CSV table of C-alpha atoms in Angstrom, one decimal:
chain,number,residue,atom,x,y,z
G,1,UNK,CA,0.0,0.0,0.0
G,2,UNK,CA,2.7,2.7,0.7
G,3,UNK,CA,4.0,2.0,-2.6
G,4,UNK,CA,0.9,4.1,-4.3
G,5,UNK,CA,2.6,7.2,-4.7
G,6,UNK,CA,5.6,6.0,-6.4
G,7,UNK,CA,3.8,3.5,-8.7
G,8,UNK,CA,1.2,6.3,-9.4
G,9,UNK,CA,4.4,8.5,-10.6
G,10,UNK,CA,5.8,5.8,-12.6
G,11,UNK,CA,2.5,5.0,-15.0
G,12,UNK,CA,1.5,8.6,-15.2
G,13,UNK,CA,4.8,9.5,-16.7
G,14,UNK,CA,4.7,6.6,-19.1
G,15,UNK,CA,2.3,8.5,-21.4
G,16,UNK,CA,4.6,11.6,-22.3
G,17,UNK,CA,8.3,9.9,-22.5
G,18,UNK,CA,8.4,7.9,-25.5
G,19,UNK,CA,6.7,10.2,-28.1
G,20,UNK,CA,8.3,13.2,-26.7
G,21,UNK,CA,12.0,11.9,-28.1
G,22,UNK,CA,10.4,11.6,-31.8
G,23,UNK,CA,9.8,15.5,-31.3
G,24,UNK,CA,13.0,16.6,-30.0
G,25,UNK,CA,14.8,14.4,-32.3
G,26,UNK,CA,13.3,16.5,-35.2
G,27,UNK,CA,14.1,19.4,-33.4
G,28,UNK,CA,17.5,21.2,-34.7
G,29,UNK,CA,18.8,24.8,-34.8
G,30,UNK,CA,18.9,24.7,-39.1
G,31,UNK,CA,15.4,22.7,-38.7
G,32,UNK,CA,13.4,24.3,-35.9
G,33,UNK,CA,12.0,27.3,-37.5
G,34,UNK,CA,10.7,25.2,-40.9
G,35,UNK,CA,9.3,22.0,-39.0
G,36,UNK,CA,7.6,24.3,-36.1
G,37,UNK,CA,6.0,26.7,-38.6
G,38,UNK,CA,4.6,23.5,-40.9
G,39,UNK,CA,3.1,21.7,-37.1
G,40,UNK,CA,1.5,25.2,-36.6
G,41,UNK,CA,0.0,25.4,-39.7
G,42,UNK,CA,-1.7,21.9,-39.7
G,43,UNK,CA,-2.3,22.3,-36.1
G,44,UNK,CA,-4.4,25.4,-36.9
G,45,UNK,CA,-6.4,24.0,-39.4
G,46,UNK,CA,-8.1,21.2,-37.0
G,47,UNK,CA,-5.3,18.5,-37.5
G,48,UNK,CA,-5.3,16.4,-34.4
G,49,UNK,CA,-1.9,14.7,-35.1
G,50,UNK,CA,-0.1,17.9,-35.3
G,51,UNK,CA,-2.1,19.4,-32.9
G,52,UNK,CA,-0.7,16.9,-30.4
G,53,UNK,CA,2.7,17.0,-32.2
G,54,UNK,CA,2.9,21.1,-31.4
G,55,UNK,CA,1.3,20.3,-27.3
G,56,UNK,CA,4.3,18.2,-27.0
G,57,UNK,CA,6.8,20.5,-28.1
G,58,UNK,CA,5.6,23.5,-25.7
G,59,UNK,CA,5.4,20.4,-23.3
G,60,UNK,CA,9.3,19.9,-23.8
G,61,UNK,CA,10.3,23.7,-25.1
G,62,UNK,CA,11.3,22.0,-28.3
G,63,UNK,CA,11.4,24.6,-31.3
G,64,UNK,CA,9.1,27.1,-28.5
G,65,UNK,CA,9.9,28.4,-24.5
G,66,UNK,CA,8.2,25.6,-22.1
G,67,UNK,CA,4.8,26.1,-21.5
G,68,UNK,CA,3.0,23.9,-19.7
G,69,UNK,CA,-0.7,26.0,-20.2
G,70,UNK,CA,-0.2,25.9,-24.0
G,71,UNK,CA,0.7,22.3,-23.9
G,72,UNK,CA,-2.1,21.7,-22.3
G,73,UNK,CA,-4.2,23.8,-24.5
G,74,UNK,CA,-3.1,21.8,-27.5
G,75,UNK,CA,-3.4,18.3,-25.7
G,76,UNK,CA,-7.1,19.3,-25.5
G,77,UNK,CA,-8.0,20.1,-29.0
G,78,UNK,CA,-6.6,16.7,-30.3
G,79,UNK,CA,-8.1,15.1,-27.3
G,80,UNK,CA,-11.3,16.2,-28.3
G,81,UNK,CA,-10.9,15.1,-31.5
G,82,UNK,CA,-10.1,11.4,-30.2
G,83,UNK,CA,-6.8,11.5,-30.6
G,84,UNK,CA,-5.7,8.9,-28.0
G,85,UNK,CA,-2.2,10.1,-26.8
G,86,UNK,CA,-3.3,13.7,-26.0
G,87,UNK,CA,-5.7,12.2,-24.1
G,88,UNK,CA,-3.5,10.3,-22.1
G,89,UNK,CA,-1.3,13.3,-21.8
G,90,UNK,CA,-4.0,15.7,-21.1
G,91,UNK,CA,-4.9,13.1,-18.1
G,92,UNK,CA,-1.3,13.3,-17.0
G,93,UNK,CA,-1.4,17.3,-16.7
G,94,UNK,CA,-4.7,16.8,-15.3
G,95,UNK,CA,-3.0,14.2,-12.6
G,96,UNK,CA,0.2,16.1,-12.0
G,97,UNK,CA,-1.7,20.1,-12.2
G,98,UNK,CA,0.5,21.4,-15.1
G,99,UNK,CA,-0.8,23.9,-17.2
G,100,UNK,CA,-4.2,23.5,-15.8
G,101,UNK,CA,-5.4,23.1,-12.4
G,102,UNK,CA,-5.0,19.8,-10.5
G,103,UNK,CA,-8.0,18.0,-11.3
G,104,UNK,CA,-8.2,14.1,-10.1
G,105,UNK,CA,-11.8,13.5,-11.4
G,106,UNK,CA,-10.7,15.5,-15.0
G,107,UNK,CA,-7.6,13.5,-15.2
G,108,UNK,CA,-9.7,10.4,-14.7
G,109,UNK,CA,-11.8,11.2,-17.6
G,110,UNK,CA,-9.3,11.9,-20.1
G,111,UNK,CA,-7.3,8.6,-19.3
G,112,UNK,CA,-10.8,6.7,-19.2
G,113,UNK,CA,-10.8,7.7,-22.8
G,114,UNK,CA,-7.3,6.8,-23.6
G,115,UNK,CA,-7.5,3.6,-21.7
G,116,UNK,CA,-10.6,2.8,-23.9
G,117,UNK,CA,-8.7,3.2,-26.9
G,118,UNK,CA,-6.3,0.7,-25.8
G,119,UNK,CA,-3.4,3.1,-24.3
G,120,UNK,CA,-1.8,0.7,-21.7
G,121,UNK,CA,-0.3,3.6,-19.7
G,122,UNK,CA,-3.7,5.2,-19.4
G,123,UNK,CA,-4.9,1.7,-18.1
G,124,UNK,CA,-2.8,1.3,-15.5
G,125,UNK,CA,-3.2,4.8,-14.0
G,126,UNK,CA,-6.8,4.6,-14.2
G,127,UNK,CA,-6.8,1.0,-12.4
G,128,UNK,CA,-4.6,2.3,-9.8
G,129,UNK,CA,-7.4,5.3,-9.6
G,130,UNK,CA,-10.0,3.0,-8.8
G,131,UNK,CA,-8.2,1.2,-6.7
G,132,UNK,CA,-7.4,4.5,-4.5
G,133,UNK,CA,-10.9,6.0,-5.0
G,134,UNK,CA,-8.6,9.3,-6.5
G,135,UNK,CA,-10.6,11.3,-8.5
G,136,UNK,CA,-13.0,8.0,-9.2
G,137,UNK,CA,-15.3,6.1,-6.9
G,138,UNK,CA,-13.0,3.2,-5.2
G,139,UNK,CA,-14.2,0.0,-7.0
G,140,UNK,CA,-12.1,-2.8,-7.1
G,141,UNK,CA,-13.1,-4.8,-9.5
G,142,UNK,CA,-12.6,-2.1,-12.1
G,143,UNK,CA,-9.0,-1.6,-10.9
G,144,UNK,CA,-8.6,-5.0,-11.2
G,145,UNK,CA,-9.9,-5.0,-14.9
G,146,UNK,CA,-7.8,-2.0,-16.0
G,147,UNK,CA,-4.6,-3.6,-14.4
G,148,UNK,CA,-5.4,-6.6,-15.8
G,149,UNK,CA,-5.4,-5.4,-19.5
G,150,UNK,CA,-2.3,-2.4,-18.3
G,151,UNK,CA,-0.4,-5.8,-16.8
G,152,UNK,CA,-0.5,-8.1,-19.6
G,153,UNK,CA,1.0,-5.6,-21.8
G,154,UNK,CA,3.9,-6.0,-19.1
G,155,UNK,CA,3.4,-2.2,-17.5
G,156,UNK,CA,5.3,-3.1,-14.3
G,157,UNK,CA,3.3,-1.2,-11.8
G,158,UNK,CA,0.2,-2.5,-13.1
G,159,UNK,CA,1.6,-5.8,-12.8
G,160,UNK,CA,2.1,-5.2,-8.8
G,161,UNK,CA,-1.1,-3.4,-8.8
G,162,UNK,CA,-2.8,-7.1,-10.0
G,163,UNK,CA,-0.9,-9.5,-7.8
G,164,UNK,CA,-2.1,-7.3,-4.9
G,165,UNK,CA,-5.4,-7.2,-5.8
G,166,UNK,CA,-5.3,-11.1,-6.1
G,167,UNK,CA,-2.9,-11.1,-2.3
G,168,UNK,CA,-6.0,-9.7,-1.1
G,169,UNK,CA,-8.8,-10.8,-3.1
G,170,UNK,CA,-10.0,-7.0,-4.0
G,171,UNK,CA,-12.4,-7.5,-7.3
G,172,UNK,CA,-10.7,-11.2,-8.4
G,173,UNK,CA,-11.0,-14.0,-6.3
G,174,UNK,CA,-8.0,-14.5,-3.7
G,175,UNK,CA,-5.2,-16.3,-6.0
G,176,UNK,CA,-1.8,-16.6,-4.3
G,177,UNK,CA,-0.5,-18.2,-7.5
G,178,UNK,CA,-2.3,-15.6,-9.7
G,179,UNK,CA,-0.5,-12.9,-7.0
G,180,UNK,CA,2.4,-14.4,-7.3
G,181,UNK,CA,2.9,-14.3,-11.4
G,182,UNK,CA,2.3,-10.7,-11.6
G,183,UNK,CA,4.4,-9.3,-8.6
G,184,UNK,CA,7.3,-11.4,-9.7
G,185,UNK,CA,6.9,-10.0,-13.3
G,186,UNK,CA,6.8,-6.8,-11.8
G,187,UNK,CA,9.7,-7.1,-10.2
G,188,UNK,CA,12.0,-8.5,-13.1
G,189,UNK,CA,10.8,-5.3,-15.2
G,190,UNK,CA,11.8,-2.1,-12.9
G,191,UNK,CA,14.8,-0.5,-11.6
G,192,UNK,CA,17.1,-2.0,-8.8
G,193,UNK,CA,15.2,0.4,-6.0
G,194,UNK,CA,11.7,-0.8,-7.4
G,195,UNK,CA,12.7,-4.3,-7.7
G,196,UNK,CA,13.3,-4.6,-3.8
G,197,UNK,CA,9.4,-3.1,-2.9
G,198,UNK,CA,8.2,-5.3,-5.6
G,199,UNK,CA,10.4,-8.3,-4.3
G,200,UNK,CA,8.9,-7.7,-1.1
G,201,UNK,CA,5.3,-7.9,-1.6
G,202,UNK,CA,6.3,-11.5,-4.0
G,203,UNK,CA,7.8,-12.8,-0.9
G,204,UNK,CA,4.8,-11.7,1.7
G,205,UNK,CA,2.9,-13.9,-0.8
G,206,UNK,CA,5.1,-16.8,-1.3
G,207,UNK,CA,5.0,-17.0,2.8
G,208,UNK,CA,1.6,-18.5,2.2
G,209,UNK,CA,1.9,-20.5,-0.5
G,210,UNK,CA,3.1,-24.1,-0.4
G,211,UNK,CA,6.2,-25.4,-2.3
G,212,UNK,CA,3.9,-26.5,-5.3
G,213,UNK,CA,2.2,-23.3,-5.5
G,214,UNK,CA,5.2,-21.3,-5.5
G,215,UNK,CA,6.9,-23.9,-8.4
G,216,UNK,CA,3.6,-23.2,-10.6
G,217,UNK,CA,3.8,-19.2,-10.2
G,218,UNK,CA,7.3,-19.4,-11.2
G,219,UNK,CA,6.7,-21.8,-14.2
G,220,UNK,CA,3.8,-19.1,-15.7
G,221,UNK,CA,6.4,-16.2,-15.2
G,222,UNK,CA,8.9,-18.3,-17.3
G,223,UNK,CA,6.2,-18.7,-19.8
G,224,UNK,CA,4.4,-15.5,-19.8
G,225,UNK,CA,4.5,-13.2,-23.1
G,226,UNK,CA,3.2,-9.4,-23.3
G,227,UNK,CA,-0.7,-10.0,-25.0
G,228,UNK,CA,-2.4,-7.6,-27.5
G,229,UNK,CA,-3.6,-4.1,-26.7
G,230,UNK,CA,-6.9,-4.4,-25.6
């Protein structure tokens, strides 16, 4: 349970990090000016794709000055428009309060839409938001769905967030093998810090598990592949 706020902090920034790199990559002192001016251009004229393409570079002050409100002001209009990442991204202001207020019941809407679209980021937030009751109703069951699908894409604290759901039987059935597979996936996924809490809540589990039980768990992990976007 104390583990919330970093595991929180981990999905929400999943959202932003990889798509951000395409834009600074294309970002260059000869090509900045050219590139920027085309992205503003589409961007004006309704294009969600470059709409979001122009909220990430005032996200990361690539061809502009960082500016979080106008970020966040171009997040929205591709968001509207359906476009799946800016609605994960506009969650993630939303979440963290850049650019825009914080807001944990607008953040939960915007990835609600994203997770629907299949955004595996947006799925694990929104689980662990359910599970929390932050800026959602607490229900367990739904955290446990959007983990699920967040988990077997192999997000990491997603994975932790579904073995503890099955440790403690919150919306699944109690499953110590079930708990088992997805903390110990969790935990050969992160960092060396992260590794040790996720380690830990593996081992509260295998402490009430028998031999055979503990030998199956390990044999799905072994076997275990990333599924589908769902």
């Amino acid at each position: 349970m104390t583990l919330f706020p970093r595991i929180c902090l981990a999905v929400a920034l999943l959202s932003v990090t990889v798509l951000a790199v395409t834009v600074l990559a294309q970002s260059s002192p000869q090509s900045e000016p050219e590139w920027l001016s085309g992205i503003r251009k589409a961007a004006e004229q309704e294009n969600a794709a470059t709409q979001y393409k122009l909220g990430l570079s005032y996200f990361n002050g690539a061809g502009v000055p960082q500016d979080y409100a106008e970020a966040a002001k171009w997040f929205r209009k591709a968001a509207e428009q359906g476009h799946a990442d800016a609605q994960s991204d506009l969650g993630r202001m939303y979440y963290q309060g850049k650019g825009v207020p914080q807001d944990y019941a607008e953040a939960a809407k915007w990835y609600h839409k994203a997770a629907e679209q299949g955004r595996s980021g947006a799925q694990g937030i929104l689980g662990f938001m359910y599970y929390s009751g932050r800026g959602l109703p607490q229900d367990y069951a739904e955290a446990a769905k959007w983990n699920r699908r967040a988990a077997e894409r192999g997000i990491a604290p997603a994975q932790y967030m579904l073995g503890l759901s099955h440790f403690h039987g919150a919306g699944v059935p109690q499953d110590y093998i079930q708990a088992h597979l997805f903390a110990n996936l969790a935990a050969a996924s992160v960092t060396r810090e992260e590794r040790k809490e996720f380690a830990k809540l593996r081992d509260q589990i295998a402490a009430k598990m028998t031999p055979e039980q503990i030998a199956e768990a390990q044999r799905l992990a072994r076997e275990w592949k990333p599924g589908p976007a769902k």
